[in-house]
Amino acid sequence: MDVPAVRADFPILGRRVHGAPLVYLDSAATSQKPVQVLEAMDAYYRETNANVHRGVYELAAEATARYEAGRDAVARLVAAPRDTVVFTKNASEAINLVAWAWGVRNLREGDEVLVTEMEHHSNIVPWQIVAGITGATVRFVPVTPRGELDLDALREMLTERTRMVGVVHVSNVLGTINPVAEIAAMAHAAGALVTVDGSQSVPHMPVDVPSLGCDFFAFTGHKMLGPTGIGCLVGRAELLESMEPFLGGGEMISNVSVEGSSWAEVPWKFEAGTPPIAEAIGLGAAAEYLMGVGPEAVRAHEIALTAHMLAALSEVDGITVYGPTDPETRGGAVSFSLPDLHPHDLAQLVDQEGVCVRAGHHCAKPLMRVLGVGATARASTYLYNSHDEIDALVRALGTARRAFA
């Protein structure tokens, strides 16, 4: 991959922070946006600004075409049928859609939902809320000391009471890549459905959703070069058809009368109100950009960066790095801690060198308790990062430690 050419597409990477060149290592929180995405959204507002699926005039038709072209691009990126791709506000809303539209109507007292200890809160809290309504129970599948999912424990926890398994494809803290296809096969054998949080996988590697065998797959746009305010739920067609809407209003209807309402076809049944039009167009441009670079090339670059990151951090005295150590089996989000620096202090000090890293619980508090920490620092790379930027992080860590010496 031609990293300098890729970097040239991202205007923000040319700026300086505190007088130093920007080193952005927080793409697990949100990615930067290429000019192709910015221009696609700008063009919508400048040239075809109109609502979608409503007007019969030219601008409305063009806006609808651009919006649906965004769906086509996303569907191609994850190899899913276009009518199984539902636009949502983000991955959290996508999982809430499943929890509310499927869970409330299908879970009963005594049923169990299994989630993992490495889940983002987005794949925990919706199930806890719906369990509180239905009487179901949420149980947590443990993580091994190596930072991997305990598949033996999962196998034992799967029973006839299990109705749903929620699992993250790639951990936003540990970088662990979970064997989703194997997990889906185990869950289905027990009669359970599977919801996957793919927010950290779709941006970074080839993802063929149908081949994973899961029932629902959620991801967000802003971590994959797209704008905020847009996400996707990819669902099995027959399940989406059987589910009632999550939200009502707008063009999600087929008919409305005083006696009642009927629904539009999938996926529009789940897209109530005026949708995030410019955001869907921007997401489509992001998907096209990733397909242009090539998901395989993005993944290969990530493996090389992660290998360099793990090697460079291992030279830092006293550092603890969490998660698998083989870059071939993990993603590019690397969490770590230093015994003499709180993660928040660390993040603020390296920021003075222009280096952006995340500090906190990363919306994964159950995992923080498993790791025995309240917070970690996290450096996460993407296709626009270089080995030199990782070296800049390590130099900044040295400066930070000297400041606290």
JSON list of C-alpha atoms in Angstrom, two decimals, residues 73 87 105 128 158 160 162 193 216 237 251 270 283 301 368:
[
{"chain": "A", "resi": 73, "resn": "ALA", "atom": "CA", "xyz": [-21.45, 0.40, -1.70]},
{"chain": "A", "resi": 87, "resn": "PHE", "atom": "CA", "xyz": [-28.95, 2.25, 7.98]},
{"chain": "A", "resi": 105, "resn": "ARG", "atom": "CA", "xyz": [-40.79, -9.98, 21.44]},
{"chain": "A", "resi": 128, "resn": "GLN", "atom": "CA", "xyz": [-29.40, -5.76, 30.07]},
{"chain": "A", "resi": 158, "resn": "LEU", "atom": "CA", "xyz": [-24.61, -22.68, 25.78]},
{"chain": "A", "resi": 160, "resn": "GLU", "atom": "CA", "xyz": [-31.38, -24.78, 25.63]},
{"chain": "A", "resi": 162, "resn": "THR", "atom": "CA", "xyz": [-29.61, -19.57, 25.45]},
{"chain": "A", "resi": 193, "resn": "LEU", "atom": "CA", "xyz": [-28.96, -16.56, 17.44]},
{"chain": "A", "resi": 216, "resn": "PHE", "atom": "CA", "xyz": [-27.04, -9.90, 12.90]},
{"chain": "A", "resi": 237, "resn": "ALA", "atom": "CA", "xyz": [-33.39, -11.56, 5.56]},
{"chain": "A", "resi": 251, "resn": "GLU", "atom": "CA", "xyz": [-41.45, 6.63, 5.30]},
{"chain": "A", "resi": 270, "resn": "PHE", "atom": "CA", "xyz": [-36.39, 0.05, 10.07]},
{"chain": "A", "resi": 283, "resn": "LEU", "atom": "CA", "xyz": [-20.45, 6.24, 4.22]},
{"chain": "A", "resi": 301, "resn": "HIS", "atom": "CA", "xyz": [-0.59, -2.77, 6.60]},
{"chain": "A", "resi": 368, "resn": "MET", "atom": "CA", "xyz": [-11.21, -3.43, 32.79]}
]
